[in-house]
XYZ file of C-alpha atoms in Angstrom:
723
model
C -39.824 -1.379 -88.630
C -42.796 0.112 -90.639
C -44.045 2.167 -87.649
C -39.511 3.384 -87.063
C -40.237 4.932 -91.324
C -43.433 5.940 -90.785
C -42.523 8.337 -87.414
C -39.596 9.336 -89.661
C -41.260 10.685 -92.519
C -43.938 12.478 -90.142
C -40.549 14.563 -89.073
C -38.667 14.726 -91.839
C -42.361 16.404 -93.192
C -42.777 18.694 -90.396
C -38.669 19.855 -90.637
C -39.758 20.433 -93.735
C -42.563 22.437 -93.125
C -40.925 24.390 -89.896
C -38.529 25.660 -92.014
C -40.931 26.391 -95.172
C -42.325 29.057 -92.898
C -39.292 30.272 -90.983
C -38.472 31.575 -94.979
C -41.239 34.326 -94.779
C -40.234 38.033 -93.524
C -43.379 39.253 -92.466
C -46.845 38.965 -91.629
C -47.722 39.253 -95.450
C -45.343 36.637 -96.636
C -46.378 34.296 -93.099
C -50.344 34.655 -93.990
C -49.461 33.582 -98.134
C -47.727 30.372 -97.224
C -49.187 27.881 -98.947
C -48.210 25.441 -95.798
C -50.664 27.565 -93.932
C -48.150 29.081 -91.268
C -48.749 31.402 -88.399
C -47.570 34.695 -87.134
C -46.548 36.266 -84.004
C -47.903 39.939 -83.451
C -46.168 40.538 -80.062
C -43.046 43.126 -79.518
C -39.895 42.133 -78.716
C -39.918 38.444 -80.185
C -36.921 36.341 -80.506
C -38.064 33.041 -81.151
C -39.417 32.367 -84.678
C -42.239 34.064 -85.827
C -43.692 31.842 -88.968
C -44.412 28.739 -87.523
C -46.998 25.944 -89.068
C -50.631 26.329 -87.762
C -49.497 22.098 -87.132
C -46.489 23.034 -84.329
C -48.508 26.596 -83.244
C -49.025 26.153 -78.965
C -50.560 28.294 -76.454
C -47.178 29.542 -74.770
C -45.111 29.861 -78.398
C -46.704 33.541 -78.215
C -46.071 35.436 -75.418
C -48.406 38.334 -75.708
C -51.343 35.454 -77.180
C -51.713 37.871 -80.196
C -50.941 35.024 -82.460
C -52.063 35.331 -86.710
C -54.118 32.541 -87.467
C -56.542 33.476 -90.548
C -59.348 30.913 -90.318
C -60.836 29.847 -93.175
C -64.929 30.456 -93.281
C -68.045 29.666 -95.361
C -71.548 30.734 -95.402
C -74.448 29.105 -97.563
C -76.868 31.192 -98.724
C -80.374 29.228 -98.771
C -82.999 29.565 -101.706
C -86.822 29.688 -101.352
C -86.850 28.874 -105.118
C -87.717 25.858 -106.548
C -85.015 24.915 -108.147
C -83.666 21.443 -108.781
C -79.643 22.491 -107.210
C -79.634 23.382 -103.994
C -78.254 25.780 -102.184
C -77.303 27.859 -105.623
C -74.051 30.176 -103.719
C -71.629 29.538 -101.235
C -69.336 33.206 -100.026
C -66.149 31.634 -98.514
C -62.840 33.483 -96.983
C -60.110 30.718 -98.185
C -56.713 30.636 -96.932
C -53.929 29.979 -99.599
C -53.320 25.711 -99.261
C -56.146 24.944 -96.777
C -59.037 23.177 -98.021
C -62.767 24.322 -97.218
C -65.899 21.877 -97.423
C -68.962 22.717 -99.405
C -72.267 19.963 -100.833
C -75.152 20.634 -102.832
C -77.815 18.385 -104.379
C -79.254 17.770 -106.997
C -82.740 17.027 -108.229
C -83.770 15.129 -110.854
C -86.891 16.373 -112.379
C -88.642 15.714 -115.696
C -87.704 19.195 -117.779
C -89.749 19.933 -121.096
C -87.862 19.058 -123.984
C -86.966 21.727 -127.564
C -85.790 19.491 -129.605
C -84.569 21.556 -132.833
C -83.871 19.458 -136.229
C -81.462 21.338 -138.384
C -81.580 18.907 -141.437
C -78.981 19.230 -144.646
C -81.122 20.972 -147.339
C -78.552 19.770 -150.501
C -79.235 18.343 -153.714
C -78.065 14.928 -152.024
C -80.464 14.987 -149.413
C -83.412 15.522 -151.107
C -84.799 11.682 -151.177
C -83.765 11.195 -147.762
C -85.450 14.412 -146.299
C -88.824 12.871 -147.610
C -88.061 9.933 -145.861
C -87.368 11.484 -142.371
C -90.897 13.051 -143.172
C -92.418 9.945 -143.767
C -91.514 8.819 -140.694
C -92.472 11.808 -138.518
C -95.112 9.584 -137.075
C -92.685 7.236 -135.776
C -90.736 10.112 -134.231
C -93.123 11.730 -133.068
C -94.580 8.573 -131.182
C -91.179 7.953 -129.705
C -90.347 11.768 -128.026
C -93.883 11.014 -126.623
C -92.369 8.035 -124.577
C -89.683 9.682 -123.357
C -91.267 12.588 -121.905
C -95.231 14.303 -121.732
C -94.001 17.854 -122.783
C -91.874 18.163 -125.570
C -91.587 20.837 -128.591
C -90.242 20.100 -132.170
C -88.864 22.844 -134.879
C -86.938 22.663 -137.552
C -84.078 24.117 -139.644
C -81.956 23.448 -142.686
C -78.736 24.832 -143.878
C -76.770 23.862 -147.099
C -73.733 26.160 -147.553
C -72.595 30.408 -148.350
C -74.593 31.798 -151.091
C -71.608 32.007 -153.204
C -72.440 30.156 -155.918
C -75.066 29.452 -158.005
C -75.877 25.800 -159.283
C -79.410 25.528 -162.525
C -80.429 28.661 -161.006
C -80.549 27.536 -157.507
C -79.603 29.399 -154.559
C -77.592 28.350 -151.332
C -77.559 29.724 -147.951
C -76.530 28.886 -144.530
C -79.345 28.513 -142.424
C -83.141 29.444 -142.687
C -85.306 29.057 -139.929
C -88.335 26.442 -141.319
C -90.686 25.602 -137.841
C -90.822 27.578 -135.139
C -90.814 25.189 -131.374
C -94.077 23.604 -131.192
C -96.635 20.791 -130.348
C -98.318 20.803 -133.252
C -97.453 17.430 -134.953
C -99.434 18.571 -138.182
C -96.984 20.953 -138.882
C -94.037 19.825 -137.558
C -94.609 17.083 -140.941
C -95.362 19.656 -143.184
C -91.966 21.704 -142.269
C -90.552 18.403 -143.358
C -92.482 17.470 -146.009
C -92.250 21.408 -147.615
C -88.246 21.384 -147.094
C -86.537 23.229 -150.067
C -83.046 21.790 -151.342
C -80.294 23.213 -153.561
C -76.318 23.001 -154.441
C -73.452 23.962 -152.712
C -70.319 24.533 -154.323
C -68.231 21.726 -152.391
C -69.265 18.560 -149.664
C -68.177 20.652 -146.814
C -71.356 22.722 -145.807
C -72.397 25.749 -143.684
C -73.492 22.952 -140.666
C -71.699 25.874 -137.538
C -73.350 28.682 -139.820
C -76.275 27.275 -138.477
C -76.104 25.966 -135.151
C -75.037 29.085 -134.318
C -77.767 30.925 -135.238
C -79.889 28.015 -134.314
C -78.395 28.780 -130.630
C -78.281 32.301 -129.748
C -81.654 33.056 -131.768
C -83.651 31.813 -129.136
C -86.876 34.231 -129.522
C -87.130 32.845 -132.854
C -86.221 29.512 -132.745
C -89.015 29.799 -129.020
C -86.572 28.090 -126.508
C -88.412 27.712 -123.384
C -86.042 28.901 -120.473
C -86.447 25.588 -117.841
C -86.495 23.345 -120.954
C -83.339 20.407 -122.252
C -82.970 22.089 -125.135
C -81.663 19.515 -127.991
C -80.026 20.243 -132.044
C -80.654 16.959 -133.995
C -77.986 17.780 -136.730
C -78.658 15.302 -140.024
C -75.757 15.344 -142.719
C -74.033 13.139 -144.658
C -70.813 16.083 -145.287
C -69.215 17.776 -143.687
C -68.254 21.258 -142.690
C -66.515 24.374 -143.456
C -64.942 26.700 -139.921
C -63.205 29.424 -139.171
C -61.018 30.601 -141.921
C -62.343 29.494 -144.933
C -64.867 31.948 -146.198
C -61.148 34.058 -147.202
C -61.830 31.526 -150.257
C -64.609 33.859 -150.594
C -62.990 36.955 -149.731
C -65.012 36.621 -145.776
C -62.868 37.607 -144.113
C -65.166 39.140 -141.025
C -64.739 36.629 -137.421
C -68.385 35.402 -136.920
C -68.887 36.996 -132.879
C -71.344 35.308 -131.370
C -75.012 37.689 -132.134
C -78.225 36.623 -133.499
C -78.083 37.455 -137.471
C -81.635 35.639 -138.551
C -83.985 38.123 -140.404
C -87.336 37.780 -138.744
C -89.273 38.086 -142.259
C -88.234 35.956 -144.418
C -86.096 33.686 -141.425
C -82.955 33.631 -143.500
C -79.515 33.927 -141.847
C -78.224 37.425 -143.818
C -74.391 37.883 -142.651
C -73.788 34.846 -144.259
C -72.054 36.945 -146.844
C -70.085 39.062 -143.963
C -69.014 37.429 -141.884
C -67.250 33.817 -141.634
C -67.679 30.603 -140.789
C -67.918 30.598 -137.081
C -64.809 28.679 -135.050
C -65.528 24.907 -132.816
C -64.800 27.325 -129.850
C -66.830 29.630 -130.330
C -69.366 27.101 -131.135
C -68.486 24.920 -127.749
C -69.191 28.605 -125.797
C -71.961 29.456 -127.350
C -73.381 25.805 -126.362
C -71.947 26.758 -122.544
C -73.510 29.873 -122.075
C -77.357 28.499 -123.166
C -77.047 25.124 -121.662
C -78.025 23.070 -125.604
C -77.256 19.700 -126.035
C -75.836 18.605 -129.559
C -76.882 15.681 -130.939
C -74.887 15.084 -134.329
C -76.582 12.138 -136.868
C -74.426 11.578 -139.677
C -73.668 8.637 -142.306
C -70.413 7.155 -141.745
C -68.289 8.547 -144.251
C -68.231 11.471 -142.017
C -68.186 10.307 -138.869
C -64.775 10.874 -138.482
C -64.941 14.389 -138.943
C -68.282 15.038 -137.342
C -66.746 12.850 -133.932
C -63.616 15.255 -133.668
C -66.061 18.171 -133.443
C -67.570 16.368 -131.312
C -65.253 15.321 -128.415
C -64.381 19.273 -128.343
C -68.118 20.547 -128.280
C -69.340 20.516 -124.546
C -71.781 18.030 -123.805
C -72.268 17.110 -127.701
C -73.152 13.553 -129.041
C -72.772 11.319 -131.941
C -74.326 8.355 -133.857
C -74.394 6.631 -137.344
C -77.224 7.693 -139.696
C -79.114 5.134 -141.190
C -81.394 6.009 -143.431
C -83.816 3.370 -143.856
C -86.389 2.170 -140.757
C -85.396 -1.599 -138.849
C -88.387 -1.585 -136.656
C -91.667 -0.090 -136.586
C -90.543 3.501 -135.283
C -87.593 5.368 -137.856
C -83.880 4.750 -136.394
C -83.818 8.787 -136.682
C -86.325 8.454 -133.229
C -84.341 5.109 -131.889
C -80.859 6.999 -131.919
C -82.889 9.584 -130.084
C -84.397 8.317 -127.608
C -81.237 6.462 -126.721
C -79.131 9.070 -125.849
C -82.100 11.471 -124.871
C -81.391 8.708 -122.007
C -77.972 9.151 -121.964
C -77.977 12.675 -121.152
C -80.946 12.088 -118.546
C -79.810 9.432 -116.472
C -75.641 10.236 -116.660
C -75.425 14.196 -114.899
C -72.408 15.435 -116.242
C -71.407 18.042 -113.842
C -69.579 21.091 -115.494
C -66.981 23.577 -113.306
C -66.095 26.308 -114.935
C -63.390 29.209 -113.055
C -61.370 31.970 -115.019
C -58.633 30.603 -116.891
C -55.956 33.094 -114.723
C -57.253 31.073 -111.941
C -57.530 27.050 -113.227
C -53.996 26.703 -111.418
C -54.510 28.218 -108.646
C -57.716 26.392 -107.331
C -57.869 22.269 -106.738
C -61.453 21.022 -106.996
C -62.580 17.945 -105.649
C -66.382 16.351 -105.682
C -67.389 13.150 -104.838
C -68.987 11.395 -106.979
C -67.665 12.884 -109.639
C -69.696 13.847 -112.488
C -67.217 15.914 -114.643
C -67.266 15.420 -117.890
C -64.461 12.176 -118.835
C -65.097 10.215 -115.573
C -68.255 7.855 -115.114
C -68.480 7.101 -111.899
C -71.735 4.655 -111.498
C -73.190 6.956 -108.697
C -74.031 10.052 -111.574
C -76.579 7.624 -112.652
C -79.577 8.803 -111.599
C -84.132 8.491 -112.875
C -86.778 10.399 -112.010
C -87.412 12.368 -109.041
C -84.263 11.019 -107.868
C -81.428 13.520 -106.355
C -77.364 13.068 -106.386
C -75.698 14.623 -102.918
C -72.373 16.114 -103.818
C -69.651 16.317 -101.405
C -66.672 18.808 -102.068
C -63.892 20.848 -100.930
C -62.110 23.765 -102.615
C -58.442 25.033 -102.392
C -56.481 27.842 -103.124
C -52.956 26.595 -104.239
C -51.152 29.971 -104.347
C -51.149 33.869 -104.446
C -50.983 35.243 -107.483
C -52.576 38.572 -106.493
C -56.429 37.326 -107.401
C -58.139 38.454 -104.080
C -61.527 37.231 -105.635
C -62.233 33.726 -107.287
C -65.209 32.244 -108.535
C -66.284 28.468 -109.146
C -69.600 27.263 -110.910
C -70.812 24.295 -110.963
C -73.338 23.340 -113.748
C -75.638 20.648 -115.141
C -75.032 20.071 -118.698
C -78.206 20.487 -120.441
C -79.526 22.956 -117.476
C -79.133 26.609 -117.233
C -79.184 26.308 -113.059
C -75.211 26.757 -111.510
C -74.065 26.779 -107.791
C -71.611 29.729 -107.491
C -68.689 29.749 -105.157
C -67.946 33.711 -104.131
C -64.041 33.046 -102.846
C -62.470 36.114 -101.566
C -58.665 35.084 -100.663
C -57.397 35.886 -97.190
C -54.011 37.681 -98.543
C -53.087 40.409 -95.639
C -52.734 40.560 -91.944
C -55.343 41.920 -89.294
C -53.426 42.821 -86.620
C -54.195 45.093 -83.529
C -51.695 47.403 -82.189
C -49.914 48.663 -85.833
C -48.910 52.263 -85.808
C -47.527 54.749 -88.208
C -44.898 56.156 -86.079
C -44.693 53.880 -82.907
C -41.941 54.966 -80.198
C -41.117 51.645 -78.868
C -39.186 51.634 -82.977
C -38.217 54.748 -82.794
C -40.554 56.990 -84.850
C -40.824 54.320 -87.473
C -43.897 52.091 -87.978
C -45.233 48.873 -85.949
C -46.432 46.192 -88.186
C -47.822 42.953 -86.361
C -44.922 42.852 -84.171
C -42.001 43.842 -86.365
C -40.525 47.438 -86.694
C -40.397 48.417 -90.514
C -37.012 49.873 -90.083
C -35.143 51.193 -92.985
C -32.302 48.447 -93.511
C -34.918 45.379 -92.561
C -33.547 44.367 -89.448
C -36.524 44.654 -86.886
C -35.172 41.962 -84.702
C -32.166 44.139 -83.316
C -34.518 46.622 -81.703
C -35.436 46.665 -77.825
C -37.376 48.719 -76.094
C -37.213 51.676 -78.505
C -33.355 51.799 -79.093
C -31.740 49.289 -81.871
C -28.544 47.994 -80.923
C -28.239 51.139 -78.192
C -26.345 52.927 -81.510
C -24.104 50.348 -82.755
C -24.733 49.019 -86.142
C -27.202 46.268 -87.224
C -26.024 43.572 -89.508
C -29.030 40.863 -90.757
C -30.979 40.967 -87.472
C -27.753 40.798 -85.109
C -26.210 43.782 -83.051
C -22.474 44.377 -83.560
C -21.335 46.263 -80.282
C -18.316 47.632 -80.029
C -15.489 47.645 -76.794
C -16.315 47.687 -74.480
C -20.605 46.799 -74.628
C -21.399 43.552 -75.258
C -24.772 41.837 -74.537
C -27.538 40.672 -77.294
C -28.289 44.454 -78.023
C -25.175 45.963 -76.466
C -27.154 47.274 -73.522
C -24.154 46.634 -71.202
C -20.597 48.149 -70.751
C -18.126 45.573 -69.279
C -15.718 48.228 -67.880
C -18.316 51.090 -66.309
C -21.973 49.940 -65.623
C -22.473 52.321 -63.169
C -21.319 55.358 -65.531
C -23.922 53.989 -68.036
C -26.695 53.626 -66.061
C -26.145 57.442 -64.297
C -26.247 55.810 -61.256
C -29.272 54.542 -61.990
C -27.824 50.850 -61.889
C -24.885 48.400 -61.537
C -23.323 45.740 -63.773
C -24.365 41.752 -63.036
C -23.176 38.936 -64.731
C -22.051 41.280 -67.350
C -25.059 43.105 -67.483
C -26.597 46.509 -66.501
C -29.194 45.404 -64.413
C -31.234 49.147 -63.113
C -32.798 50.036 -59.379
C -35.911 48.940 -58.301
C -36.897 52.645 -59.379
C -35.492 52.600 -62.602
C -35.493 50.630 -66.114
C -34.641 50.646 -69.335
C -31.403 49.802 -71.304
C -29.001 52.373 -69.735
C -31.623 52.260 -66.622
C -32.831 56.571 -67.188
C -36.558 55.220 -67.344
C -38.543 56.225 -64.407
C -40.838 53.732 -63.731
C -43.509 55.831 -62.030
C -45.449 57.671 -64.635
C -45.555 61.178 -61.993
C -43.362 62.653 -64.885
C -46.565 61.967 -67.419
C -49.165 63.383 -65.287
C -51.439 66.674 -65.534
C -53.174 69.519 -63.247
C -55.961 66.711 -62.708
C -53.897 63.729 -62.319
C -54.651 62.161 -66.379
C -51.841 59.983 -67.075
C -51.048 61.563 -70.515
C -54.839 63.006 -70.148
C -56.196 58.979 -71.272
C -54.764 60.263 -74.832
C -51.610 58.292 -74.625
C -49.106 56.236 -72.723
C -46.296 56.680 -70.312
C -43.476 55.350 -71.775
C -39.620 56.335 -70.148
C -41.015 59.893 -68.450
C -42.583 60.768 -71.362
C -46.158 60.748 -73.298
C -46.222 58.641 -76.578
C -49.487 60.560 -77.957
C -52.049 58.898 -79.899
C -52.997 60.021 -83.389
C -54.975 62.802 -83.646
C -57.613 61.783 -86.544
C -57.318 62.726 -89.741
C -59.888 65.064 -89.272
C -58.068 67.360 -86.584
C -56.250 70.188 -87.541
C -55.100 70.431 -83.764
C -51.835 69.786 -81.841
C -51.130 67.431 -79.256
C -48.683 69.196 -76.074
C -45.806 67.029 -74.567
C -48.959 65.688 -72.005
C -51.241 65.114 -74.754
C -53.687 67.969 -74.099
C -55.226 69.436 -77.114
C -54.083 72.890 -77.871
C -55.058 75.428 -80.532
C -53.426 77.015 -83.458
C -54.216 80.289 -84.794
C -55.369 79.101 -88.249
C -56.717 75.927 -86.899
C -60.427 77.155 -88.682
C -59.245 77.088 -92.329
C -57.816 73.902 -92.317
C -60.480 71.948 -89.413
C -62.876 73.324 -92.408
C -60.849 72.059 -95.387
C -60.341 68.359 -93.188
C -64.026 68.098 -92.262
C -65.041 68.489 -96.721
C -64.781 65.405 -97.284
C -66.817 64.050 -94.119
C -69.545 66.125 -95.405
C -69.651 65.005 -98.570
C -69.869 61.768 -97.666
C -72.550 62.847 -95.014
C -75.119 63.433 -98.198
C -74.286 60.750 -99.975
C -75.385 58.355 -97.164
C -78.333 58.174 -95.344
C -77.799 59.556 -91.704
C -78.714 56.578 -89.776
C -76.359 54.666 -91.589
C -73.155 57.246 -90.880
C -70.884 56.551 -88.289
C -67.228 57.973 -87.851
C -65.217 57.889 -83.896
C -65.840 60.891 -82.415
C -67.661 62.775 -85.144
C -71.021 63.570 -84.481
C -73.694 63.863 -87.947
C -76.557 66.900 -87.535
C -78.195 68.584 -90.510
C -80.643 71.718 -90.767
C -82.550 72.900 -93.849
C -80.782 75.642 -93.551
C -78.171 77.501 -90.753
C -79.737 79.904 -88.775
C -78.036 83.537 -89.355
C -76.444 84.218 -86.771
C -75.689 80.508 -85.716
C -74.723 80.057 -81.444
C -70.959 82.127 -80.758
C -70.042 78.084 -79.584
C -70.497 77.075 -84.014
C -67.839 78.004 -86.199
C -69.296 78.198 -90.163
C -67.249 77.087 -93.179
C -67.161 78.585 -96.538
C -69.308 77.687 -99.112
C -68.231 73.675 -99.986
C -68.578 72.116 -103.649
C -70.998 69.466 -104.006
C -70.365 66.429 -106.876
C -72.790 67.862 -108.747
C -71.861 71.243 -109.170
C -74.050 72.601 -106.135
C -73.109 74.419 -102.706
C -73.914 73.427 -99.283
C -72.614 74.969 -96.130
C -71.779 73.249 -93.144
C -70.718 74.714 -88.859
C -68.557 72.821 -86.719
C -68.030 72.966 -82.811
C -65.711 70.879 -80.617
C -66.940 68.476 -78.124
C -65.595 67.885 -74.391
C -62.660 65.725 -74.248
C -61.775 64.622 -77.572
C -64.176 65.149 -80.915
C -66.429 67.358 -82.822
C -69.724 68.245 -83.879
C -71.076 68.875 -87.599
C -74.915 70.695 -88.148
C -74.768 70.830 -92.067
C -77.433 72.627 -94.111
C -80.056 70.099 -96.151
C -80.933 73.232 -99.108
C -78.229 73.180 -101.509
C -77.763 76.624 -104.146
C -77.310 75.595 -107.683
C -77.455 78.733 -109.137
C -73.707 78.437 -110.866
C -74.702 75.564 -112.412
C -77.700 76.934 -114.694
C -75.458 79.681 -115.206
C -72.904 77.347 -116.611
C -75.380 75.915 -118.634
C -76.546 79.047 -120.609
C -72.952 79.770 -121.014
C -72.049 76.681 -122.362
C -74.920 75.828 -124.234
C -74.139 79.699 -125.924
C -70.534 79.057 -126.970
C -71.322 75.831 -128.409
C -73.961 77.080 -130.960
C -71.246 79.830 -131.927
C -68.424 77.996 -131.932
C -70.802 75.303 -134.267
C -71.117 78.107 -136.675
C -67.923 79.394 -136.485
C -65.954 76.093 -137.714
C -69.295 75.103 -140.095
C -67.874 78.717 -141.775
C -64.833 78.175 -141.605
C -65.238 74.850 -143.000
C -67.100 75.994 -146.394
C -65.214 78.306 -147.165
C -62.181 75.688 -147.247
C -64.219 73.048 -149.422
C -64.861 75.983 -152.029
C -61.396 77.737 -152.219
C -60.061 73.656 -152.284
C -62.517 73.288 -155.095
C -62.122 76.492 -157.408
C -58.176 76.133 -157.045
C -58.388 72.213 -158.355
C -60.528 73.157 -160.733
C -57.985 76.085 -162.217
C -55.017 73.617 -161.873
C -57.199 71.156 -164.424
C -57.510 74.183 -166.715
C -54.025 75.271 -166.828
C -52.784 71.576 -167.346
C -54.739 71.494 -170.915
C -53.620 75.054 -171.990
C -50.256 75.505 -173.060
C -48.978 78.109 -175.672
C -45.396 76.326 -176.090
C -46.312 73.329 -177.309
C -47.394 73.970 -180.530
C -48.974 72.023 -183.050
C -49.692 67.724 -182.652
C -50.459 65.183 -184.327
C -52.766 63.170 -183.798
C -52.191 59.407 -183.088
C -55.651 58.209 -184.188
C -55.965 60.077 -187.043
C -56.186 58.493 -190.680
C -55.771 59.621 -193.603
C -58.788 59.539 -195.917
C -56.825 59.153 -199.314
C -55.365 56.058 -200.282
C -53.320 54.997 -202.926
C -52.848 51.753 -204.975
C -49.652 50.980 -207.427
C -50.577 48.773 -210.189
C -46.925 47.239 -210.852
C -48.029 46.310 -214.132
C -48.571 49.914 -215.300
C -45.352 51.644 -217.233
C -45.361 55.382 -217.558
C -43.340 55.209 -220.861
C -44.691 53.281 -223.663
C -43.431 49.696 -224.987
C -41.704 50.295 -228.326
C -40.973 46.767 -230.773
C -37.797 46.704 -231.748
């Protein structure tokens, strides 16, 4: 019973594929169909032209011209000593058809660069001193990991928008470039200054961004594993927080740390970087970020670490619990995770993500924990994969890149999507299609009904709808080719009607038996059929199209005939070939029927067989000249002068410079005159505002009378008399 169900589903799937392929109306749609279809480009093909490749059989397409584009890939080997091999593939892919590839990752003990970013806020002062006191232990721990490592130091607090006790804050300060000198590292830690910030969150992201992009200042080595260790007990500011201080310009991903004082100089003009920007920089510069934070802020940095590609986070314990310091032990643990567990990054342009399907074995991409991704020094991992284009979205070229987290090397796969048909025998004006274009076996008819075409006639003059001929009485047949009443009359005596169809006599062919099978009417005096430049169809020559460089005409037997004004047209048509020839090497320039030669100068007078053309202007403004003569048969020979006439360029340059100087002088005078006039008028208007004779005297509101009158309430003007 299971076998019956399996057969049923296989047949159902095949039927669905056939139906999906049949819906393709032309070769382009067929070749772009994700079900991987095949197109038959034969003429007068009355079956389904587009079918699934799985159903393709040799006898399906009678002329053996099926369009069945196949995917292929080329491995580009590299002689360089790289850890990823090979470094490049070039592929041509059919939509819906996976293509396999493989590459190898050889693990080597790369040099390690570790740059410490320390939170230098006041609350971290004693903790930084503790790190400095345990620097020996940190150094010894790193020596157990690799024999080639460097250490560097940088500090951060926050943007200097607020001061406390006269101490300035800063987003990033570079203290020590990467070095192997142990004592310099210890000294840099011990001398780290501390400061104050306005609020608990710090300018951590400012510091990370500058430490990544200022590669020359920091001293990152080209082939090293780059690790930034961030130690802090505070949260962080990100994009948008700078607006509180009036900072609106977004950070652009560039280095702005001053080389002299080693401070970030754009902290007050650029906002904090966004988390997306940090992730972009980490991916581009192949840097691994390790956050060592206190448990109080671990949740915030855990969210940050989840977004930043290849980053790690761990608790930072300030006090040591073993002979070596805790920071060194944590770094050792994380380093073993970085180098021991291979993580692959897959980069595809955003517009192509939905249309590309990638399969890898083992799958070592981020978020997948395959045991086969574990590796040790001098071991290798062989990856086998496949890439598939799911849909056509007009993106003819797709690029996919694979890189190991923390390494700059990458495997590039450049994909050229097969989106068009390469059919032979296409014609712009085909006799088979009554002068209409022929493309991949189909006639491109105005009404789209190409399947109504048969031997150069569309339904014998009857209407064609949806690919079916609708015959009017008394005509019958698939193409209305037979008159059931009088077939003899239709064929002009060259055929007879048998079983409702007109059958031509031996020497005649065609729907109406009007085409002689003999090609004698297509032969000239030399007995060549259509002068070997065409074919005989129905007793008439169908000539090949002339090349774009030839203005001559073809007669009824495809023989070339000159025209009165051919010379002028010929020179114009050949000018484009002359220009291309001057921009290409003679040995590499090859065109059908055209023979190209060059000479330092054309002899004057030329041989009478040559036709001299007027001077031709080149792209650089110089002029050259050329001559041509027709070869025997169909072809032409060109003779081009190498020496150019560039006198016009020098004259033009002198005229341009003179005119420019005159215009600049006139413009300067006009601007000076306008500015003087504007200034004088402005002064005059100010004076007129101050002077107005009609206003009369005014009282100054600010005036205070210097005289003060006091009244004594006990004073009386009249004497008091006693009664």
